[in-house]
Coordinates of C-alpha atoms in Angstrom, one line a residue:
X1029 CA -5.7 -13.0 -3.2
X1030 CA -4.3 -9.5 -2.5
X1031 CA -7.4 -7.9 -4.0
X1032 CA -9.7 -10.1 -1.9
X1033 CA -7.7 -9.2 1.2
X1034 CA -8.2 -5.5 0.4
X1035 CA -11.9 -6.0 -0.1
X1036 CA -12.2 -7.9 3.2
X1037 CA -10.3 -5.2 5.0
X1038 CA -12.5 -2.5 3.6
X1039 CA -15.4 -4.3 5.1
X1040 CA -13.9 -4.7 8.5
X1041 CA -12.3 -8.1 8.3
X1042 CA -8.6 -8.2 9.2
X1043 CA -6.4 -10.3 6.9
X1044 CA -2.9 -11.6 6.6
X1045 CA -1.5 -12.8 3.2
X1046 CA 1.0 -15.7 3.2
X1047 CA 2.9 -15.4 0.0
X1048 CA 6.1 -16.1 -1.9
X1049 CA 6.0 -13.3 -4.5
X1050 CA 7.0 -10.4 -2.5
X1051 CA 7.2 -7.8 -5.3
X1052 CA 3.7 -8.7 -6.5
X1053 CA 2.0 -8.8 -3.1
X1054 CA 3.6 -5.6 -1.8
X1055 CA 2.7 -3.8 -5.0
X1056 CA -1.0 -4.6 -4.3
X1057 CA -0.7 -2.9 -1.0
X1058 CA -2.0 -5.6 1.4
X1059 CA -2.2 -4.6 5.0
X1060 CA -0.3 -7.5 6.5
X1061 CA 2.0 -9.9 4.6
X1062 CA 4.1 -12.9 5.7
X1063 CA 6.8 -13.5 3.0
X1064 CA 8.5 -16.8 2.6
X1065 CA 11.2 -16.8 0.1
X1066 CA 10.2 -20.1 -1.5
X1067 CA 9.2 -21.2 -5.0
X1068 CA 5.8 -20.0 -6.0
X1069 CA 3.0 -22.3 -4.8
X1070 CA 4.7 -22.9 -1.4
X1071 CA 3.9 -19.8 0.7
X1072 CA 3.0 -22.0 3.7
X1073 CA 6.2 -24.0 3.8
X1074 CA 7.7 -27.1 2.3
X1075 CA 5.4 -29.9 1.4
X1076 CA 5.1 -32.5 4.2
X1077 CA 7.0 -30.3 6.7
X1078 CA 4.2 -29.8 9.2
X1079 CA 6.4 -28.1 11.8
X1080 CA 7.5 -25.4 9.3
X1081 CA 3.9 -24.9 8.1
X1082 CA 2.6 -24.5 11.7
X1083 CA 5.4 -22.0 12.4
X1084 CA 4.5 -19.9 9.3
X1085 CA 0.8 -19.9 10.3
X1086 CA 1.9 -18.9 13.8
X1087 CA 3.9 -16.0 12.4
X1088 CA 0.9 -15.0 10.4
X1089 CA -1.4 -15.0 13.4
X1090 CA 1.1 -13.1 15.4
X1091 CA 1.3 -10.5 12.7
X1092 CA -2.5 -10.2 12.6
X1093 CA -2.4 -9.4 16.3
X1094 CA 0.7 -7.2 16.4
X1095 CA 0.8 -5.1 13.2
X1096 CA 0.4 -1.4 14.0
X1097 CA 0.6 0.1 10.6
X1098 CA -0.6 -0.7 7.1
X1099 CA 1.6 -2.6 4.6
X1100 CA 3.5 -4.5 7.2
X1101 CA 5.7 -7.3 5.8
X1102 CA 7.4 -9.9 7.9
X1103 CA 9.8 -12.4 6.4
X1104 CA 10.0 -15.9 7.7
X1105 CA 13.4 -17.3 8.6
X1106 CA 13.1 -20.4 6.4
X1107 CA 15.2 -21.2 3.3
X1108 CA 14.2 -23.6 0.6
X1109 CA 17.7 -24.9 0.2
X1110 CA 21.0 -23.8 1.7
X1111 CA 22.6 -23.1 -1.7
X1112 CA 19.6 -21.4 -3.4
X1113 CA 20.0 -23.6 -6.4
X1114 CA 16.3 -23.9 -6.7
X1115 CA 16.3 -20.3 -8.2
X1116 CA 18.3 -21.5 -11.2
X1117 CA 16.1 -24.5 -11.8
X1118 CA 12.6 -23.2 -11.0
X1119 CA 10.4 -23.3 -14.0
X1120 CA 13.3 -24.4 -16.2
X1121 CA 12.4 -26.7 -19.0
X1122 CA 15.2 -28.9 -20.1
X1123 CA 15.3 -29.8 -23.8
X1124 CA 15.2 -33.5 -23.0
X1125 CA 11.8 -33.0 -21.3
X1126 CA 10.2 -31.1 -24.2
X1127 CA 8.6 -34.2 -25.9
X1128 CA 7.3 -35.5 -22.5
X1129 CA 5.8 -32.0 -21.7
X1130 CA 4.2 -31.7 -25.1
X1131 CA 2.6 -35.1 -24.8
X1132 CA 1.2 -34.2 -21.4
X1133 CA -0.1 -31.0 -22.7
X1134 CA -1.8 -32.8 -25.6
X1135 CA -3.3 -35.3 -23.2
X1136 CA -4.7 -32.5 -21.1
X1137 CA -6.2 -30.7 -24.2
X1138 CA -7.8 -33.9 -25.3
X1139 CA -9.3 -34.5 -21.8
X1140 CA -10.6 -31.0 -21.8
X1141 CA -12.2 -31.5 -25.2
X1142 CA -13.9 -34.7 -24.1
X1143 CA -15.2 -33.1 -21.0
X1144 CA -16.5 -30.2 -22.9
X1145 CA -18.2 -32.5 -25.4
X1146 CA -19.8 -34.4 -22.5
X1147 CA -21.0 -31.2 -20.9
X1148 CA -18.7 -31.7 -17.8
X1149 CA -16.5 -28.6 -18.3
X1150 CA -17.1 -25.6 -16.1
X1151 CA -14.5 -22.8 -16.4
X1152 CA -11.1 -24.0 -17.3
X1153 CA -8.6 -23.6 -14.5
X1154 CA -5.8 -25.7 -15.8
X1155 CA -6.3 -29.2 -14.6
X1156 CA -9.8 -29.2 -13.1
X1157 CA -12.6 -30.9 -15.0
X1158 CA -16.1 -30.3 -13.7
X1159 CA -18.0 -33.4 -13.0
X1160 CA -21.7 -32.8 -12.4
X1161 CA -23.2 -34.4 -9.3
X1162 CA -26.8 -34.8 -8.6
X1163 CA -28.5 -33.9 -5.3
X1164 CA -27.5 -31.2 -2.7
X1165 CA -24.1 -29.7 -2.9
X1166 CA -23.9 -29.4 -6.7
X1167 CA -20.8 -30.4 -8.7
X1168 CA -17.2 -30.9 -7.8
X1169 CA -13.9 -30.3 -9.5
X1170 CA -11.8 -33.4 -10.2

């Protein structure tokens, strides 16, 4: 996303990145960055918290309008949890979940192989399987 922002900026389109990986985004040198110290995948706020999400977007729009120099970072005031325990558990795989995760991985690999054999696979992105659709609009990811 950071590289896309840089390309858009080079072509006269102002951007703001909303992100949760401060070190990575700042290293890319984006012009404007709204940092939310949340687990990756949640740069716009907690799921189902529309008020928080609106506020983060508002902060981004305000930054778009007010930033006066490149590489401006603004941190939102939100916290994922008061005790920051999510940091200890984020991406942790407990040994009692290994068999379940292996089974899910195998299930996904088999689904991918079936889709590939049926000609429905277009570029593997993790969980998307391409399903061809006839008519205008082309295919869709499911």
